[in-house]
Short mmCIF file of N, CA and C in Angstrom, two decimals:
data_model
loop_
_atom_site.label_atom_id
_atom_site.label_comp_id
_atom_site.label_asym_id
_atom_site.label_seq_id
_atom_site.Cartn_x
_atom_site.Cartn_y
_atom_site.Cartn_z
N MET A 1 -43.99 -42.41 -85.09
CA MET A 1 -43.98 -41.66 -86.32
C MET A 1 -45.43 -41.47 -86.77
N ARG A 2 -45.88 -40.26 -86.71
CA ARG A 2 -47.21 -39.98 -87.23
C ARG A 2 -47.19 -38.62 -87.91
N LEU A 3 -47.98 -38.49 -88.92
CA LEU A 3 -48.06 -37.24 -89.65
C LEU A 3 -49.10 -36.35 -89.00
N GLN A 4 -48.83 -35.06 -89.00
CA GLN A 4 -49.80 -34.13 -88.45
C GLN A 4 -51.02 -34.06 -89.35
N LYS A 5 -52.18 -33.93 -88.75
CA LYS A 5 -53.43 -33.89 -89.51
C LYS A 5 -53.64 -32.55 -90.20
N LYS A 6 -53.14 -31.46 -89.61
CA LYS A 6 -53.28 -30.14 -90.22
C LYS A 6 -52.01 -29.35 -89.95
N SER A 7 -51.80 -28.35 -90.75
CA SER A 7 -50.60 -27.54 -90.62
C SER A 7 -50.69 -26.64 -89.38
N PRO A 8 -49.73 -26.73 -88.47
CA PRO A 8 -49.78 -25.86 -87.30
C PRO A 8 -49.35 -24.44 -87.66
N PRO A 9 -49.85 -23.46 -86.94
CA PRO A 9 -49.39 -22.09 -87.15
C PRO A 9 -47.90 -21.99 -86.84
N PRO A 10 -47.20 -21.00 -87.41
CA PRO A 10 -45.76 -20.85 -87.15
C PRO A 10 -45.47 -20.74 -85.66
N GLY A 11 -44.43 -21.43 -85.22
CA GLY A 11 -44.00 -21.36 -83.83
C GLY A 11 -44.73 -22.29 -82.89
N VAL A 12 -45.68 -23.06 -83.39
CA VAL A 12 -46.42 -23.98 -82.53
C VAL A 12 -45.63 -25.26 -82.36
N VAL A 13 -45.64 -25.80 -81.15
CA VAL A 13 -44.93 -27.04 -80.85
C VAL A 13 -45.67 -28.20 -81.52
N PRO A 14 -44.94 -29.19 -82.04
CA PRO A 14 -45.57 -30.34 -82.69
C PRO A 14 -46.54 -31.07 -81.77
N ASP A 15 -47.40 -31.85 -82.37
CA ASP A 15 -48.42 -32.61 -81.64
C ASP A 15 -47.79 -33.85 -81.01
N LEU A 16 -46.96 -33.63 -79.99
CA LEU A 16 -46.29 -34.70 -79.26
C LEU A 16 -46.51 -34.50 -77.78
N ASP A 17 -46.50 -35.60 -77.02
CA ASP A 17 -46.64 -35.48 -75.57
C ASP A 17 -45.46 -34.75 -74.95
N SER A 18 -44.27 -35.01 -75.48
CA SER A 18 -43.07 -34.29 -75.05
C SER A 18 -42.12 -34.22 -76.23
N VAL A 19 -41.19 -33.28 -76.19
CA VAL A 19 -40.22 -33.11 -77.27
C VAL A 19 -38.84 -33.44 -76.71
N SER A 20 -38.21 -34.46 -77.30
CA SER A 20 -36.88 -34.88 -76.86
C SER A 20 -35.78 -34.20 -77.66
N GLY A 21 -36.13 -33.71 -78.83
CA GLY A 21 -35.14 -33.05 -79.66
C GLY A 21 -35.79 -32.49 -80.92
N CYS A 22 -34.98 -31.75 -81.66
CA CYS A 22 -35.48 -31.09 -82.85
C CYS A 22 -34.35 -30.98 -83.86
N VAL A 23 -34.67 -31.24 -85.14
CA VAL A 23 -33.73 -31.03 -86.24
C VAL A 23 -34.36 -30.02 -87.17
N LYS A 24 -33.62 -28.96 -87.49
CA LYS A 24 -34.11 -27.93 -88.40
C LYS A 24 -33.15 -27.80 -89.57
N PHE A 25 -33.74 -27.67 -90.76
CA PHE A 25 -32.97 -27.45 -91.97
C PHE A 25 -33.15 -25.99 -92.39
N PHE A 26 -32.05 -25.31 -92.67
CA PHE A 26 -32.08 -23.94 -93.17
C PHE A 26 -31.31 -23.93 -94.49
N TRP A 27 -31.81 -23.17 -95.48
CA TRP A 27 -31.09 -23.08 -96.75
C TRP A 27 -31.19 -21.68 -97.31
N ASP A 28 -30.19 -21.33 -98.13
CA ASP A 28 -30.13 -20.05 -98.81
C ASP A 28 -30.30 -20.33 -100.30
N ALA A 29 -31.42 -19.94 -100.87
CA ALA A 29 -31.71 -20.22 -102.28
C ALA A 29 -30.76 -19.49 -103.23
N GLN A 30 -30.15 -18.39 -102.79
CA GLN A 30 -29.25 -17.63 -103.65
C GLN A 30 -27.90 -18.32 -103.80
N THR A 31 -27.41 -18.95 -102.73
CA THR A 31 -26.08 -19.54 -102.75
C THR A 31 -26.08 -21.07 -102.78
N GLY A 32 -27.20 -21.67 -102.37
CA GLY A 32 -27.25 -23.13 -102.26
C GLY A 32 -26.69 -23.63 -100.95
N ASP A 33 -26.24 -22.72 -100.09
CA ASP A 33 -25.74 -23.12 -98.78
C ASP A 33 -26.88 -23.60 -97.91
N PHE A 34 -26.58 -24.50 -97.01
CA PHE A 34 -27.58 -24.96 -96.06
C PHE A 34 -26.94 -25.29 -94.73
N ASN A 35 -27.74 -25.30 -93.70
CA ASN A 35 -27.32 -25.69 -92.35
C ASN A 35 -28.34 -26.66 -91.79
N VAL A 36 -27.86 -27.54 -90.95
CA VAL A 36 -28.72 -28.43 -90.19
C VAL A 36 -28.42 -28.14 -88.73
N ILE A 37 -29.44 -27.74 -88.01
CA ILE A 37 -29.28 -27.40 -86.59
C ILE A 37 -30.01 -28.45 -85.78
N LEU A 38 -29.33 -29.01 -84.81
CA LEU A 38 -29.89 -30.05 -83.96
C LEU A 38 -29.94 -29.55 -82.53
N ASN A 39 -31.05 -29.78 -81.87
CA ASN A 39 -31.19 -29.43 -80.46
C ASN A 39 -31.73 -30.66 -79.73
N VAL A 40 -30.98 -31.15 -78.76
CA VAL A 40 -31.40 -32.31 -77.99
C VAL A 40 -31.78 -31.86 -76.59
N GLU A 41 -33.04 -32.08 -76.23
CA GLU A 41 -33.54 -31.73 -74.90
C GLU A 41 -33.42 -32.90 -73.93
N ASP A 42 -33.35 -34.12 -74.47
CA ASP A 42 -33.37 -35.34 -73.67
C ASP A 42 -32.22 -36.25 -74.10
N PRO A 43 -31.00 -36.04 -73.55
CA PRO A 43 -29.84 -36.81 -73.99
C PRO A 43 -29.75 -38.21 -73.37
N THR A 44 -30.85 -38.95 -73.38
CA THR A 44 -30.87 -40.30 -72.82
C THR A 44 -30.53 -41.31 -73.90
N GLU A 45 -30.31 -42.56 -73.48
CA GLU A 45 -30.00 -43.63 -74.44
C GLU A 45 -31.16 -43.84 -75.41
N MET A 46 -32.38 -43.81 -74.92
CA MET A 46 -33.54 -44.00 -75.79
C MET A 46 -33.63 -42.88 -76.82
N SER A 47 -33.36 -41.65 -76.39
CA SER A 47 -33.40 -40.52 -77.31
C SER A 47 -32.32 -40.66 -78.39
N SER A 48 -31.13 -41.12 -78.01
CA SER A 48 -30.06 -41.32 -79.00
C SER A 48 -30.42 -42.42 -79.99
N GLU A 49 -31.12 -43.46 -79.52
CA GLU A 49 -31.55 -44.52 -80.43
C GLU A 49 -32.58 -44.01 -81.42
N ILE A 50 -33.51 -43.18 -80.96
CA ILE A 50 -34.52 -42.61 -81.85
C ILE A 50 -33.85 -41.70 -82.88
N LEU A 51 -32.92 -40.85 -82.45
CA LEU A 51 -32.22 -39.96 -83.38
C LEU A 51 -31.42 -40.78 -84.39
N GLY A 52 -30.75 -41.83 -83.95
CA GLY A 52 -30.01 -42.70 -84.86
C GLY A 52 -30.94 -43.33 -85.89
N MET A 53 -32.12 -43.75 -85.44
CA MET A 53 -33.11 -44.33 -86.35
C MET A 53 -33.56 -43.28 -87.37
N LEU A 54 -33.82 -42.06 -86.91
CA LEU A 54 -34.23 -40.99 -87.82
C LEU A 54 -33.14 -40.67 -88.84
N MET A 55 -31.88 -40.68 -88.40
CA MET A 55 -30.77 -40.44 -89.32
C MET A 55 -30.73 -41.53 -90.39
N CYS A 56 -30.96 -42.76 -89.99
CA CYS A 56 -31.01 -43.87 -90.94
C CYS A 56 -32.18 -43.68 -91.91
N TYR A 57 -33.34 -43.31 -91.39
CA TYR A 57 -34.51 -43.08 -92.24
C TYR A 57 -34.24 -41.97 -93.26
N ILE A 58 -33.57 -40.90 -92.81
CA ILE A 58 -33.24 -39.80 -93.73
C ILE A 58 -32.29 -40.30 -94.82
N SER A 59 -31.24 -41.02 -94.43
CA SER A 59 -30.25 -41.47 -95.42
C SER A 59 -30.84 -42.46 -96.41
N GLN A 60 -31.85 -43.22 -96.02
CA GLN A 60 -32.45 -44.20 -96.92
C GLN A 60 -33.65 -43.65 -97.67
N GLY A 61 -34.02 -42.40 -97.40
CA GLY A 61 -35.14 -41.79 -98.12
C GLY A 61 -36.51 -42.08 -97.53
N HIS A 62 -36.55 -42.73 -96.37
CA HIS A 62 -37.84 -43.08 -95.78
C HIS A 62 -38.57 -41.89 -95.16
N MET A 63 -37.90 -40.77 -95.00
CA MET A 63 -38.55 -39.58 -94.42
C MET A 63 -39.21 -38.72 -95.49
N THR A 64 -38.94 -39.01 -96.76
CA THR A 64 -39.47 -38.21 -97.86
C THR A 64 -40.99 -38.07 -97.81
N PRO A 65 -41.75 -39.14 -97.57
CA PRO A 65 -43.21 -38.96 -97.50
C PRO A 65 -43.64 -38.00 -96.40
N PHE A 66 -42.94 -38.00 -95.27
CA PHE A 66 -43.28 -37.09 -94.18
C PHE A 66 -42.97 -35.65 -94.56
N LEU A 67 -41.79 -35.45 -95.19
CA LEU A 67 -41.42 -34.10 -95.63
C LEU A 67 -42.38 -33.61 -96.72
N ALA A 68 -42.72 -34.48 -97.65
CA ALA A 68 -43.63 -34.09 -98.74
C ALA A 68 -45.01 -33.73 -98.20
N GLU A 69 -45.51 -34.51 -97.24
CA GLU A 69 -46.83 -34.19 -96.69
C GLU A 69 -46.79 -32.90 -95.88
N SER A 70 -45.71 -32.69 -95.13
CA SER A 70 -45.57 -31.45 -94.38
C SER A 70 -45.53 -30.26 -95.32
N LEU A 71 -44.80 -30.40 -96.43
CA LEU A 71 -44.73 -29.34 -97.43
C LEU A 71 -46.10 -29.10 -98.05
N GLU A 72 -46.81 -30.17 -98.34
CA GLU A 72 -48.14 -30.04 -98.92
C GLU A 72 -49.10 -29.32 -97.97
N LEU A 73 -49.00 -29.62 -96.68
CA LEU A 73 -49.85 -28.94 -95.69
C LEU A 73 -49.53 -27.45 -95.61
N TRP A 74 -48.30 -27.09 -95.89
CA TRP A 74 -47.87 -25.69 -95.87
C TRP A 74 -48.50 -24.91 -97.02
N CYS A 75 -48.83 -25.60 -98.10
CA CYS A 75 -49.34 -24.95 -99.32
C CYS A 75 -50.78 -24.51 -99.13
N ASP A 76 -50.97 -23.22 -99.00
CA ASP A 76 -52.33 -22.69 -98.85
C ASP A 76 -52.64 -21.63 -99.90
N SER A 77 -51.79 -21.57 -100.96
CA SER A 77 -52.03 -20.62 -102.05
C SER A 77 -51.43 -21.20 -103.33
N PRO A 78 -51.86 -20.71 -104.49
CA PRO A 78 -51.30 -21.22 -105.75
C PRO A 78 -49.78 -21.04 -105.86
N ASP A 79 -49.24 -19.93 -105.34
CA ASP A 79 -47.79 -19.72 -105.38
C ASP A 79 -47.06 -20.79 -104.59
N LYS A 80 -47.60 -21.13 -103.44
CA LYS A 80 -46.97 -22.16 -102.61
C LYS A 80 -47.12 -23.53 -103.27
N MET A 81 -48.23 -23.75 -103.94
CA MET A 81 -48.43 -25.03 -104.62
C MET A 81 -47.43 -25.19 -105.76
N GLU A 82 -47.10 -24.09 -106.45
CA GLU A 82 -46.08 -24.14 -107.50
C GLU A 82 -44.73 -24.50 -106.89
N PHE A 83 -44.42 -23.94 -105.73
CA PHE A 83 -43.18 -24.27 -105.02
C PHE A 83 -43.15 -25.76 -104.68
N TYR A 84 -44.27 -26.27 -104.19
CA TYR A 84 -44.40 -27.69 -103.85
C TYR A 84 -44.12 -28.56 -105.09
N THR A 85 -44.75 -28.22 -106.21
CA THR A 85 -44.58 -28.99 -107.45
C THR A 85 -43.13 -28.95 -107.91
N ASN A 86 -42.52 -27.77 -107.87
CA ASN A 86 -41.12 -27.64 -108.29
C ASN A 86 -40.18 -28.42 -107.37
N THR A 87 -40.48 -28.43 -106.09
CA THR A 87 -39.66 -29.17 -105.13
C THR A 87 -39.72 -30.66 -105.43
N LEU A 88 -40.92 -31.19 -105.63
CA LEU A 88 -41.05 -32.62 -105.92
C LEU A 88 -40.44 -32.97 -107.28
N LYS A 89 -40.53 -32.07 -108.24
CA LYS A 89 -39.93 -32.30 -109.55
C LYS A 89 -38.40 -32.41 -109.41
N THR A 90 -37.80 -31.50 -108.66
CA THR A 90 -36.35 -31.54 -108.44
C THR A 90 -35.95 -32.80 -107.70
N TRP A 91 -36.73 -33.17 -106.69
CA TRP A 91 -36.44 -34.39 -105.93
C TRP A 91 -36.46 -35.61 -106.86
N ASN A 92 -37.46 -35.70 -107.73
CA ASN A 92 -37.55 -36.84 -108.65
C ASN A 92 -36.38 -36.87 -109.63
N ILE A 93 -35.95 -35.71 -110.12
CA ILE A 93 -34.80 -35.65 -111.02
C ILE A 93 -33.54 -36.13 -110.30
N MET A 94 -33.32 -35.62 -109.09
CA MET A 94 -32.13 -36.01 -108.31
C MET A 94 -32.17 -37.50 -107.98
N LYS A 95 -33.33 -38.00 -107.62
CA LYS A 95 -33.48 -39.42 -107.31
C LYS A 95 -33.17 -40.27 -108.54
N GLY A 96 -33.66 -39.85 -109.71
CA GLY A 96 -33.38 -40.57 -110.95
C GLY A 96 -31.90 -40.59 -111.28
N LEU A 97 -31.21 -39.46 -111.07
CA LEU A 97 -29.77 -39.41 -111.32
C LEU A 97 -29.02 -40.35 -110.39
N GLN A 98 -29.41 -40.39 -109.12
CA GLN A 98 -28.77 -41.29 -108.16
C GLN A 98 -28.98 -42.75 -108.56
N GLU A 99 -30.19 -43.07 -109.01
CA GLU A 99 -30.47 -44.45 -109.42
C GLU A 99 -29.66 -44.83 -110.65
N GLU A 100 -29.51 -43.89 -111.60
CA GLU A 100 -28.68 -44.15 -112.79
C GLU A 100 -27.23 -44.40 -112.40
N GLN A 101 -26.70 -43.56 -111.50
CA GLN A 101 -25.32 -43.72 -111.06
C GLN A 101 -25.13 -45.05 -110.34
N ARG A 102 -26.09 -45.43 -109.53
CA ARG A 102 -26.02 -46.70 -108.81
C ARG A 102 -26.03 -47.87 -109.79
N ALA A 103 -26.88 -47.80 -110.82
CA ALA A 103 -26.96 -48.87 -111.81
C ALA A 103 -25.65 -48.99 -112.59
N VAL A 104 -25.06 -47.87 -112.96
CA VAL A 104 -23.79 -47.90 -113.69
C VAL A 104 -22.69 -48.49 -112.82
N SER A 105 -22.63 -48.10 -111.55
CA SER A 105 -21.58 -48.61 -110.67
C SER A 105 -21.76 -50.09 -110.38
N GLU A 106 -22.99 -50.58 -110.39
CA GLU A 106 -23.23 -52.01 -110.16
C GLU A 106 -22.88 -52.83 -111.39
N GLU A 107 -22.97 -52.26 -112.58
CA GLU A 107 -22.70 -52.98 -113.82
C GLU A 107 -21.21 -53.15 -114.08
N GLN A 108 -20.40 -52.23 -113.63
CA GLN A 108 -18.98 -52.25 -113.93
C GLN A 108 -18.19 -52.76 -112.73
N PRO A 109 -17.42 -53.83 -112.91
CA PRO A 109 -16.60 -54.31 -111.79
C PRO A 109 -15.49 -53.32 -111.49
N LEU A 110 -15.07 -53.27 -110.24
CA LEU A 110 -13.98 -52.38 -109.86
C LEU A 110 -12.68 -52.78 -110.54
N ILE A 111 -12.45 -54.09 -110.64
CA ILE A 111 -11.25 -54.60 -111.30
C ILE A 111 -11.71 -55.59 -112.36
N HIS A 112 -11.25 -55.41 -113.57
CA HIS A 112 -11.61 -56.32 -114.65
C HIS A 112 -10.81 -57.62 -114.48
N PRO A 113 -11.43 -58.78 -114.65
CA PRO A 113 -10.72 -60.05 -114.47
C PRO A 113 -9.43 -60.16 -115.30
N ALA A 114 -9.40 -59.58 -116.48
CA ALA A 114 -8.20 -59.63 -117.32
C ALA A 114 -7.03 -58.90 -116.69
N ASP A 115 -7.32 -57.96 -115.77
CA ASP A 115 -6.25 -57.25 -115.09
C ASP A 115 -5.63 -58.08 -113.97
N VAL A 116 -6.31 -59.14 -113.57
CA VAL A 116 -5.84 -59.96 -112.46
C VAL A 116 -5.31 -61.30 -112.96
N PHE A 117 -6.01 -61.91 -113.91
CA PHE A 117 -5.65 -63.23 -114.40
C PHE A 117 -5.09 -63.13 -115.81
N ARG A 118 -4.11 -63.96 -116.12
CA ARG A 118 -3.54 -64.03 -117.47
C ARG A 118 -4.06 -65.32 -118.12
N PHE A 119 -4.98 -65.13 -119.05
CA PHE A 119 -5.53 -66.28 -119.74
C PHE A 119 -4.66 -66.60 -120.94
N LYS A 120 -4.12 -67.80 -120.98
CA LYS A 120 -3.24 -68.19 -122.09
C LYS A 120 -3.92 -69.17 -123.02
N GLY A 121 -5.15 -69.50 -122.74
CA GLY A 121 -5.86 -70.46 -123.58
C GLY A 121 -5.69 -71.86 -123.04
N ASN A 122 -6.39 -72.79 -123.62
CA ASN A 122 -6.37 -74.18 -123.22
C ASN A 122 -5.24 -74.88 -123.98
N PRO A 123 -4.29 -75.52 -123.26
CA PRO A 123 -3.18 -76.19 -123.96
C PRO A 123 -3.66 -77.36 -124.83
N ASP A 124 -4.85 -77.89 -124.59
CA ASP A 124 -5.35 -79.01 -125.37
C ASP A 124 -5.90 -78.57 -126.71
N ASP A 125 -6.03 -77.24 -126.96
CA ASP A 125 -6.60 -76.74 -128.21
C ASP A 125 -5.61 -76.75 -129.36
N ASN A 126 -4.36 -77.09 -129.14
CA ASN A 126 -3.33 -77.05 -130.21
C ASN A 126 -3.52 -78.13 -131.19
#
């Protein structure tokens, strides 16, 4: 895992000795629809382990710094920089909402103890 030092021109192959696979994200800003296209050039066990690791990194948010830096390298004009800022702003809002939801779900038990146990009090208190 290494970040590119400079933004490659469109259509240029990444700075890797070989390419075992590629994941591309496509989205439609008008509808919110998106696609993820995967192409595997090297269907070996090692390649599947690397892809599995990348999937885990994506699900845990560990790929965000790589995506953010790649986006930043793409920004070569003020209009693109505004897009970059808006993207990171939306990401931070979404991340905050997820953290709030996680905190609320951790605070509330799935089943309240009173729904399971019938407390009648201590018989010695009479």
